[in-house]
XYZ file of C-alpha atoms in Angstrom:
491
model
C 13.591 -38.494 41.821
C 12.336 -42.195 40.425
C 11.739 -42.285 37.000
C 8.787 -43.682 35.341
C 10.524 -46.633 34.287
C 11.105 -47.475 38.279
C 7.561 -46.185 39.449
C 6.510 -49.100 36.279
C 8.144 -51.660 38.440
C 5.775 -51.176 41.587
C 2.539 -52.689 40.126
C 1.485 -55.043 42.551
C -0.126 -55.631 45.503
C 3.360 -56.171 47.553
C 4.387 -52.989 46.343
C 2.055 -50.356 44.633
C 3.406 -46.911 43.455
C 0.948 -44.193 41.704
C 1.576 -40.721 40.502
C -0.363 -37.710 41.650
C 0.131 -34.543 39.504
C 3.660 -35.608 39.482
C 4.340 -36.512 42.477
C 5.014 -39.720 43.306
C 3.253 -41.837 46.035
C 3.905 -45.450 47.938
C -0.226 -46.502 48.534
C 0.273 -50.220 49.330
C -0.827 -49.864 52.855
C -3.475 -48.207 51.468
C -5.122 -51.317 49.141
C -7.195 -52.973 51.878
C -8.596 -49.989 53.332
C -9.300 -48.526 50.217
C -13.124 -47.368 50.078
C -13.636 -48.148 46.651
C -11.799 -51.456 46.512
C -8.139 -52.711 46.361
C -8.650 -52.908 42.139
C -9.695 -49.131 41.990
C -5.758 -48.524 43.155
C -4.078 -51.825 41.309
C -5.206 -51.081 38.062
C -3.898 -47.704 38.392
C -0.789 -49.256 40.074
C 2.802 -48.254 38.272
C 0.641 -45.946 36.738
C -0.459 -41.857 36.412
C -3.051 -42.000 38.371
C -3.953 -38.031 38.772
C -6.902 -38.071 36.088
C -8.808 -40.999 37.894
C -7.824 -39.367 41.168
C -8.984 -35.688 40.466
C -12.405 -37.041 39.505
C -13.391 -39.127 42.776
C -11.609 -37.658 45.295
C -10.968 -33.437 46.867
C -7.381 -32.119 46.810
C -6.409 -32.898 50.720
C -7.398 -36.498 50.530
C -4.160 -37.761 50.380
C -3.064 -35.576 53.463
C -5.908 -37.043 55.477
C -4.237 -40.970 55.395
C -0.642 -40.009 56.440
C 0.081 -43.368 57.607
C -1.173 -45.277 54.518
C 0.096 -42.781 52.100
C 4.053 -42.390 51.924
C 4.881 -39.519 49.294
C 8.416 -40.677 47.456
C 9.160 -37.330 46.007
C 8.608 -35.338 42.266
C 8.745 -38.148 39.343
C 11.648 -37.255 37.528
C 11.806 -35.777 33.974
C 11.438 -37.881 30.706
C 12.860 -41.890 31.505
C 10.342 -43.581 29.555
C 6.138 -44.289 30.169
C 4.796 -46.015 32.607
C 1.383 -46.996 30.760
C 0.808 -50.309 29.769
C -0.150 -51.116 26.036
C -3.709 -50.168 25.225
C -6.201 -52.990 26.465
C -8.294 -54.909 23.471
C -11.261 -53.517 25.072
C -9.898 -49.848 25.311
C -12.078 -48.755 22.341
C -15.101 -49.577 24.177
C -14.427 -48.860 27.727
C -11.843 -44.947 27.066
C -13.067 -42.387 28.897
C -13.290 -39.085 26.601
C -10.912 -36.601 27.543
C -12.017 -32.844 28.671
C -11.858 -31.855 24.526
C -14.091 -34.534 23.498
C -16.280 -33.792 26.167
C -16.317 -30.254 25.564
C -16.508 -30.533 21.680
C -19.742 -33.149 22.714
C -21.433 -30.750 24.520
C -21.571 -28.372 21.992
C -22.657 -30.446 19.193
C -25.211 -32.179 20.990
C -28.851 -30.776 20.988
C -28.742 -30.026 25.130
C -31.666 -28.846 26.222
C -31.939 -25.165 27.175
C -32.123 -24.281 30.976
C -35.412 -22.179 30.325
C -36.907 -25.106 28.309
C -36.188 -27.548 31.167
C -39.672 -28.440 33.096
C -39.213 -31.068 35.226
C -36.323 -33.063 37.067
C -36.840 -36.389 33.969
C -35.346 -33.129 31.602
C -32.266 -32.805 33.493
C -32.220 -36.580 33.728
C -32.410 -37.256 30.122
C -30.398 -34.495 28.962
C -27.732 -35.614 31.504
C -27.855 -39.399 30.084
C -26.929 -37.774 26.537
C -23.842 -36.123 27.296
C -22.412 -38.140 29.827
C -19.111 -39.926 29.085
C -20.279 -43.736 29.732
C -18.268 -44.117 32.649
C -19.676 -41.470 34.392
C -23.415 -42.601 33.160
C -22.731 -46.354 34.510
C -21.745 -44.679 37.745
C -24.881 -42.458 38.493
C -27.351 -44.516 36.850
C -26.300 -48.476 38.181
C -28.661 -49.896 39.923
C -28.203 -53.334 42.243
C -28.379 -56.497 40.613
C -31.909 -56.743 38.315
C -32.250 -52.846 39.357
C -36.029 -53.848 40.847
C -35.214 -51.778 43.640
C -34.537 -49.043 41.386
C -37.051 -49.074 39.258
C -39.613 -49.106 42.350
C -38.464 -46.625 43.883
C -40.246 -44.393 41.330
C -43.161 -47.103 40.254
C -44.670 -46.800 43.932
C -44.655 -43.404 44.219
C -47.292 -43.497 41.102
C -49.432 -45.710 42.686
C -50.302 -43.541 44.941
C -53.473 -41.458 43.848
C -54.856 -37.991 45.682
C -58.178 -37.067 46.853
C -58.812 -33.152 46.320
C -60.625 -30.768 48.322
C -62.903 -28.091 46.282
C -63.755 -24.694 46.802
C -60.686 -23.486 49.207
C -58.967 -20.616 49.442
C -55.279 -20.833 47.675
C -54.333 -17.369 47.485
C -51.795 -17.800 49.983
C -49.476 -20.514 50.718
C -46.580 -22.049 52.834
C -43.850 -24.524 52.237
C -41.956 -23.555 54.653
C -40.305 -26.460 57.314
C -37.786 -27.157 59.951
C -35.551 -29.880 58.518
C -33.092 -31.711 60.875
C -33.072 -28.471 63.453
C -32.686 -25.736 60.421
C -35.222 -23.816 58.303
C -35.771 -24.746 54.741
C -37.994 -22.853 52.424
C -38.990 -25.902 51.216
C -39.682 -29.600 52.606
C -37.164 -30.852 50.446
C -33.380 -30.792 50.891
C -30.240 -32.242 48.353
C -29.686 -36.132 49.195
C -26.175 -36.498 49.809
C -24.259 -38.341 46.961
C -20.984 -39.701 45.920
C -18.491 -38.389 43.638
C -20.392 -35.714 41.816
C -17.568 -34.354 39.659
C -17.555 -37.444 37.449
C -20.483 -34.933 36.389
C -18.794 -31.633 36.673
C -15.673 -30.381 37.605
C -17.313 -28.056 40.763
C -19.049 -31.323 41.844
C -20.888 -30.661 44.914
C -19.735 -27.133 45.050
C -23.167 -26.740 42.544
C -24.825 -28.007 45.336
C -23.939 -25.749 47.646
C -24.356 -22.787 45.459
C -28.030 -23.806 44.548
C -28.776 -25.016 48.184
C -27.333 -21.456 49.760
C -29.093 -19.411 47.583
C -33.030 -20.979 47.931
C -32.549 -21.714 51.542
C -32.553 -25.984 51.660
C -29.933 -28.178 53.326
C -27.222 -29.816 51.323
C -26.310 -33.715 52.648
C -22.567 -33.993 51.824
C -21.509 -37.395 51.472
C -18.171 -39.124 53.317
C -17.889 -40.073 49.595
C -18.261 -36.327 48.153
C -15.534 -35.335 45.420
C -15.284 -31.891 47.761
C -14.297 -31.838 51.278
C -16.149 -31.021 54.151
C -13.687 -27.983 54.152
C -14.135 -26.649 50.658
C -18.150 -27.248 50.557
C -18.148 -25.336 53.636
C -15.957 -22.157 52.983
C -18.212 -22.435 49.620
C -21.280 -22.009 51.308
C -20.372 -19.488 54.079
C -18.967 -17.410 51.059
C -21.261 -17.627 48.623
C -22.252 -13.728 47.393
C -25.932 -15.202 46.632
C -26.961 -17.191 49.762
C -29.519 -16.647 51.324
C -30.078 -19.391 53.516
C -29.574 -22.964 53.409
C -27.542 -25.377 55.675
C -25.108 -28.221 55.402
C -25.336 -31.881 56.907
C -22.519 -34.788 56.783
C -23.745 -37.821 56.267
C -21.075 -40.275 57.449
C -20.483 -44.042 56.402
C -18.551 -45.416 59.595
C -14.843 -46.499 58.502
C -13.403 -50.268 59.240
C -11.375 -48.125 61.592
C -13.803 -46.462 63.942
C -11.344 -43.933 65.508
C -10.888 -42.638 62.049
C -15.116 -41.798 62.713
C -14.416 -39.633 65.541
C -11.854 -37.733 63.398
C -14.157 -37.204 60.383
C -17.135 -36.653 63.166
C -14.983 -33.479 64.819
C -14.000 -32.149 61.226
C -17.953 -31.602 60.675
C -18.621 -30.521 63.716
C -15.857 -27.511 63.823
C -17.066 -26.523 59.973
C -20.244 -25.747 60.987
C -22.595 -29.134 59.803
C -25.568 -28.770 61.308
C -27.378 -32.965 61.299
C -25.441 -35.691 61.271
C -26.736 -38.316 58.778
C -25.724 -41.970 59.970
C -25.728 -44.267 57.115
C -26.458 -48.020 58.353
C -27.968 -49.956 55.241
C -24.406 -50.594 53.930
C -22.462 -53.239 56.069
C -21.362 -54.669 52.923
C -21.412 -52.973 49.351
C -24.646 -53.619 47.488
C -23.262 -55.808 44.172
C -23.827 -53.360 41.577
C -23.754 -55.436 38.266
C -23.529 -52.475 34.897
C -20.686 -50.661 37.437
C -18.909 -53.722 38.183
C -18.786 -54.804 34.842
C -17.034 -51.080 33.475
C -14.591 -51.144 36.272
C -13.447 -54.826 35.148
C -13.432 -53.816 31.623
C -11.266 -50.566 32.795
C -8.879 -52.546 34.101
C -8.398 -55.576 31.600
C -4.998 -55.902 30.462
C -3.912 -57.218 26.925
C -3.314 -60.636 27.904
C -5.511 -61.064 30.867
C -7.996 -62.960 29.034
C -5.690 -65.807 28.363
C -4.111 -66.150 31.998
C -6.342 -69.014 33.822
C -8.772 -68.152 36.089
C -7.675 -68.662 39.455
C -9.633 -70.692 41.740
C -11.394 -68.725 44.457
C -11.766 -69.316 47.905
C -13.875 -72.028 49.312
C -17.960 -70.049 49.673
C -17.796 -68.783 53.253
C -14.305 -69.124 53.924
C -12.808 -65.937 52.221
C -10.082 -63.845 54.263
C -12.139 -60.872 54.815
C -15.434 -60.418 54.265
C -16.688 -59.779 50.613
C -17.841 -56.214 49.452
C -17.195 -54.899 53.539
C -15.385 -51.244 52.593
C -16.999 -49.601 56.003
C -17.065 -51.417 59.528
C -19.214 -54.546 59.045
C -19.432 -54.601 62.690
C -21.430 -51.863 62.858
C -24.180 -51.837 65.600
C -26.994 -49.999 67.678
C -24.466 -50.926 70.133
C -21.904 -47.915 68.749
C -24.529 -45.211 68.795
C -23.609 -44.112 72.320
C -20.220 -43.141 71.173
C -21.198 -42.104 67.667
C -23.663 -39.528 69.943
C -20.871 -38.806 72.425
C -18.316 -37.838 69.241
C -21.209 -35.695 67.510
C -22.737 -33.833 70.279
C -26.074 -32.364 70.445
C -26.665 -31.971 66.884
C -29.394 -34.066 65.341
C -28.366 -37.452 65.024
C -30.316 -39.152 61.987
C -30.138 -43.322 61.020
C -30.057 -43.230 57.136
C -30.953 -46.103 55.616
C -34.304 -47.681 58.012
C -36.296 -49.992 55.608
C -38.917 -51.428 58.478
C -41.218 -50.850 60.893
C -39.049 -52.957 63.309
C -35.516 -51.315 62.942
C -38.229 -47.287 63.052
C -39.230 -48.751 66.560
C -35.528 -49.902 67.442
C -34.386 -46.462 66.743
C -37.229 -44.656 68.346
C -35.749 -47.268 71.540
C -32.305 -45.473 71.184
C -33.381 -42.034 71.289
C -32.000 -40.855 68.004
C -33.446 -37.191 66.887
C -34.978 -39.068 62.934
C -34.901 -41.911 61.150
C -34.066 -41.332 57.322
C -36.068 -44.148 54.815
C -33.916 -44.898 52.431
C -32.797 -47.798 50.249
C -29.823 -46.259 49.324
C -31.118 -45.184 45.473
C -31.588 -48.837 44.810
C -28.013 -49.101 44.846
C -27.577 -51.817 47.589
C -30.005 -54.656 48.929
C -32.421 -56.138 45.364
C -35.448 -56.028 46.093
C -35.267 -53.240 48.855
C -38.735 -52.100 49.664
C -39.833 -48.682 48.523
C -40.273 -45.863 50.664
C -43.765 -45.464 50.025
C -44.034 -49.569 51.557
C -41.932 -48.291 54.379
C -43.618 -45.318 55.372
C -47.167 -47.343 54.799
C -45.509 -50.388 57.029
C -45.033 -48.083 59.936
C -48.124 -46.256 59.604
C -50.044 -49.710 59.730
C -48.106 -51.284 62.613
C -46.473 -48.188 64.875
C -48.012 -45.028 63.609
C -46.303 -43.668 67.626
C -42.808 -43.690 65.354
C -44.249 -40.293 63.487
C -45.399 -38.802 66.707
C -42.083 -39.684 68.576
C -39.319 -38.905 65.618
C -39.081 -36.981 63.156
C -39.199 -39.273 59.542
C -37.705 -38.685 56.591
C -37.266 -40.422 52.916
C -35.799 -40.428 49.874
C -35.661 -42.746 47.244
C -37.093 -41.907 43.459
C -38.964 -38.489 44.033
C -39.245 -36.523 40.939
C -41.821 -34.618 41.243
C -43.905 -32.045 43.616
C -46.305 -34.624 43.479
C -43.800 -37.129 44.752
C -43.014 -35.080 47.793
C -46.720 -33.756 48.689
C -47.574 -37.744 48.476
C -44.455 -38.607 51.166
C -45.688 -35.492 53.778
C -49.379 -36.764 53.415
C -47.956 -39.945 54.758
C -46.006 -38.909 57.677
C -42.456 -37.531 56.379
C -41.459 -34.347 57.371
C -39.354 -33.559 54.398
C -37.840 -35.705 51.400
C -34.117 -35.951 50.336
C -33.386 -35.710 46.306
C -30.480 -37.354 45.092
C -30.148 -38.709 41.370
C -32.857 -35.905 40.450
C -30.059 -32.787 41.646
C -27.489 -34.635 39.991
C -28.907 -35.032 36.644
C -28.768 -31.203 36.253
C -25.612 -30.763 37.977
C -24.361 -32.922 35.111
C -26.088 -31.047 32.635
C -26.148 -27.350 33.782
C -23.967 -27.075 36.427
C -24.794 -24.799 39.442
C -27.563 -22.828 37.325
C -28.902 -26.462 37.084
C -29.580 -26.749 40.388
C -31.082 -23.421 41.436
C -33.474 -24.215 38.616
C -34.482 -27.556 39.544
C -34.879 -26.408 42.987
C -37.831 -23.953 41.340
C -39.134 -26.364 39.416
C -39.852 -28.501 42.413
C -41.403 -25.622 44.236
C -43.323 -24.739 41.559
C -44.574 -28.385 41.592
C -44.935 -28.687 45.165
C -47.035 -25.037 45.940
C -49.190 -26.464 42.024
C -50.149 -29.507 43.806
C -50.979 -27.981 47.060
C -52.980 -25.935 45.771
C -55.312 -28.287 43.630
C -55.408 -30.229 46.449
C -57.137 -27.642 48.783
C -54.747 -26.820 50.850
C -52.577 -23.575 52.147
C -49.856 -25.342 54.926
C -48.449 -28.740 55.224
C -49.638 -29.082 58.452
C -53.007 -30.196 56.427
C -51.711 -32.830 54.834
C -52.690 -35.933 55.856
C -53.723 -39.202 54.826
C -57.289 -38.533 54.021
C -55.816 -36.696 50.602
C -54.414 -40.113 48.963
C -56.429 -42.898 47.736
C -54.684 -46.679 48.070
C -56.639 -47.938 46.102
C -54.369 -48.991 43.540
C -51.437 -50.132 46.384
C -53.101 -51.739 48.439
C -56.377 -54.618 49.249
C -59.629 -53.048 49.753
C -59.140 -54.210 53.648
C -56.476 -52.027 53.862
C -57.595 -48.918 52.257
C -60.192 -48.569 55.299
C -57.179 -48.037 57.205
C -55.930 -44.940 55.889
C -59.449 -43.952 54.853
C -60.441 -40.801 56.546
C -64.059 -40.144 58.310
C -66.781 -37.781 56.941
């Protein structure tokens, strides 16, 4: 059994020990294929890493990378600490432990579930009790965040144009969504690493999804595996209906793809979300900043700063954690290893790449800037959806389109269907009151948007989605009075 004194001693890149609810683990192999970069693991190296461990990752991760993880044995007994001495920046950068964050939520004035009336509640209840590394995490942006902030912005822009005198008594919301009913056009974005919110993390997800019948994306990236979401959602008492998608970000070793690809298949995912907007990682300033903070030793600020790599000529390439290589070329096997499920490309952002797909025969295209979390100065989904609307309005006929991307409101997701989407994905908005209310949370902001959505309908003249169209918005305030005549519709 090493002691913590000799785990201490591997705490480098040449040779990089971590504990793991006391066991003890060799991950150097591991480093350069990390996904979350080779410094999430070194400044954990020598180190307890189960805390850090337990919040981004499910329990059978380690068992899934047998030949990058070698487990040394149980960490023996007493023999000294491995932790280094506390940084000069601890004060500002230490997370709060569970009793601080329990003691937190009860002093804090957290808004009750009933009182909550919209998904910018959840959101700014969520911001309050957050411990700052898991705030920095959900709510970091790329770069000057313009892509962000956007997102959101556009979506205002966008005015309606209400019909009079209809009948409203009864209504629908009801849609096919990637091949499986949903009650409603909407269904939960997949995200990454929802426990740093709660410690069910997507399992709240599921719950709320199962029980008022929408899909659930789960992300390659999800705190839960594909395995535990699943057996959550087949078992859940409540459900009564739903469905689950994997969204996948393609690994620098593809065969590892076909592995994850044949794991969703046999559990029962229904659409297979292909993420292709990330060949590198977008450079994510406020999270950046935390993690280097996280890991600054005592006397790190006095070592010099080593002289990087000529521009261009680095070893690998910068900020690639999935396959860089990444093509249209690979969707033949991609579709081979998936089957006949819907395949959908997450992450189109022009009319050009929507026609290139359409090309391909892929089942959807999936508008999405990735939360504003990768390329600054991403356009918005309402530009992308107006873009191909303007130049190959065939792509809605031919494909099924959907978006996500700073919907908040029913308003938000009448606006997207009167423009061609089919349904819209909600990330950030879901997570907000995962964070804050947990599974109950969710079920509730799920009923707040369809109280929004079947409000808006309604005051718009309308009884189906089918009638949406672009004749209800005005443009006025998007786009030049040339361009409105476009969408305009005829008396």
């Amino acid at each position: 059994m090493p002691s913590r004194t000799e785990v201490a001693k591997h705490n480098s890149k040449n040779s990089c020990w971590v504990v793991i609810s006391g066991i003890v683990y060799d991950v150097t192999k591991l480093i350069d294929q990390h996904p979350g970069g080779a410094n999430a693991i070194l400044a954990l190296a020598g180190k307890d890493a189960t805390e850090d461990f337990d919040l981004f990752h499910s329990s059978d991760t380690i068992k899934s990378r047998p030949k990058q993880v070698i487990e040394i044995g149980p960490i023996a007994a007493g023999g000294g600490s491995s932790q280094p001495p506390p940084s000069p920046v601890a004060s500002f950068i230490a997370a709060e432990t569970s009793d601080s964050r329990e003691t937190s939520l009860k002093m804090s004035a957290k808004l009750p579930l009933v009182a909550c009336r919209s998904l910018q509640d959840f959101e700014n209840t969520a911001l309050q009790l957050l411990p700052e590394r898991s705030r920095v995490y959900f709510h970091t942006g790329s770069e000057t965040r313009s892509a962000f902030d956007n997102n959101r912005a556009d979506w205002a822009r966008l005015t309606f144009r209400p019909r009079v005198l209809r009948d409203s008594s009864k209504l629908s919301m009801r849609e096919q969504i990637m091949g499986v009913h949903s009650t409603l056009p909407i269904f939960i974005a997949p995200t990454a690493s929802a426990q740093l919110g709660n410690p069910d993390g997507e399992l709240c997800f599921t719950r709320a999804a199962a029980r008022m019948g929408i899909p659930q994306g789960l992300s390659t990236y999800a705190s839960k595996s594909p395995k535990e979401v699943a057996e959550c959602f087949q078992n859940d008492p409540e459900r009564r209906g739903g469905a689950l998608f994997y969204q996948l970000y393609v690994p620098k070793t593809k065969g590892n793809a076909k592995r994850m690809l044949a794991e969703a298949k046999s559990l029962g995912y229904k659409a297979l979300l292909l993420t292709v907007d990330n060949p590198v990682l977008g450079k994510r300033d406020e999270n950046d900043q935390y993690k280097e903070l996280a890991a600054l030793g005592p006397d790190d600020e006095k070592r010099p700063y080593a002289t990087p790599p000529l521009p261009g000529e680095e070893p690998d390439v910068p900020r690639a954690i999935h396959d860089p290589t990444l093509s249209w070329d690979d969707l033949p096997w991609i579709r081979k290893a998936w089957g006949n499920g819907p395949l959908i490309l997450k992450g189109i952002q022009c009319v050009e790449d929507a026609v290139e797909a359409l090309r391909h025969g892929v089942d959807g295209i999936y508008i999405s800037n990735h939360g504003g979390r990768q390329l600054d100065y991403a356009p918005s989904a309402v530009e992308v959806l107006l873009e191909i609307r303007q130049n190959a309005p065939q792509v809605f006929e031919k494909l099924d389109v959907y978006v996500d991307g700073g919907i908040m409101r029913g308003t938000d997701v009448v606006k997207a269907i009167c423009l061609g989407a089919k349904a819209v994905g909600i990330g950030r908005g879901f997570l907000y009151a995962l964070c804050s209310h947990g599974t109950d949370g969710v079920v509730r902001a799920i009923e707040i948007m369809s109280e929004e959505i079947q409000t808006t309908m309604r005051l718009l003249g309308v009884t189906d989605l089918s009638q949406l169209n672009l004749s209800f918005l005005n443009f006025s305030r998007f786009s030049q009075a040339k361009d409105i005549r476009l969408f305009s519709s005829k008396l």
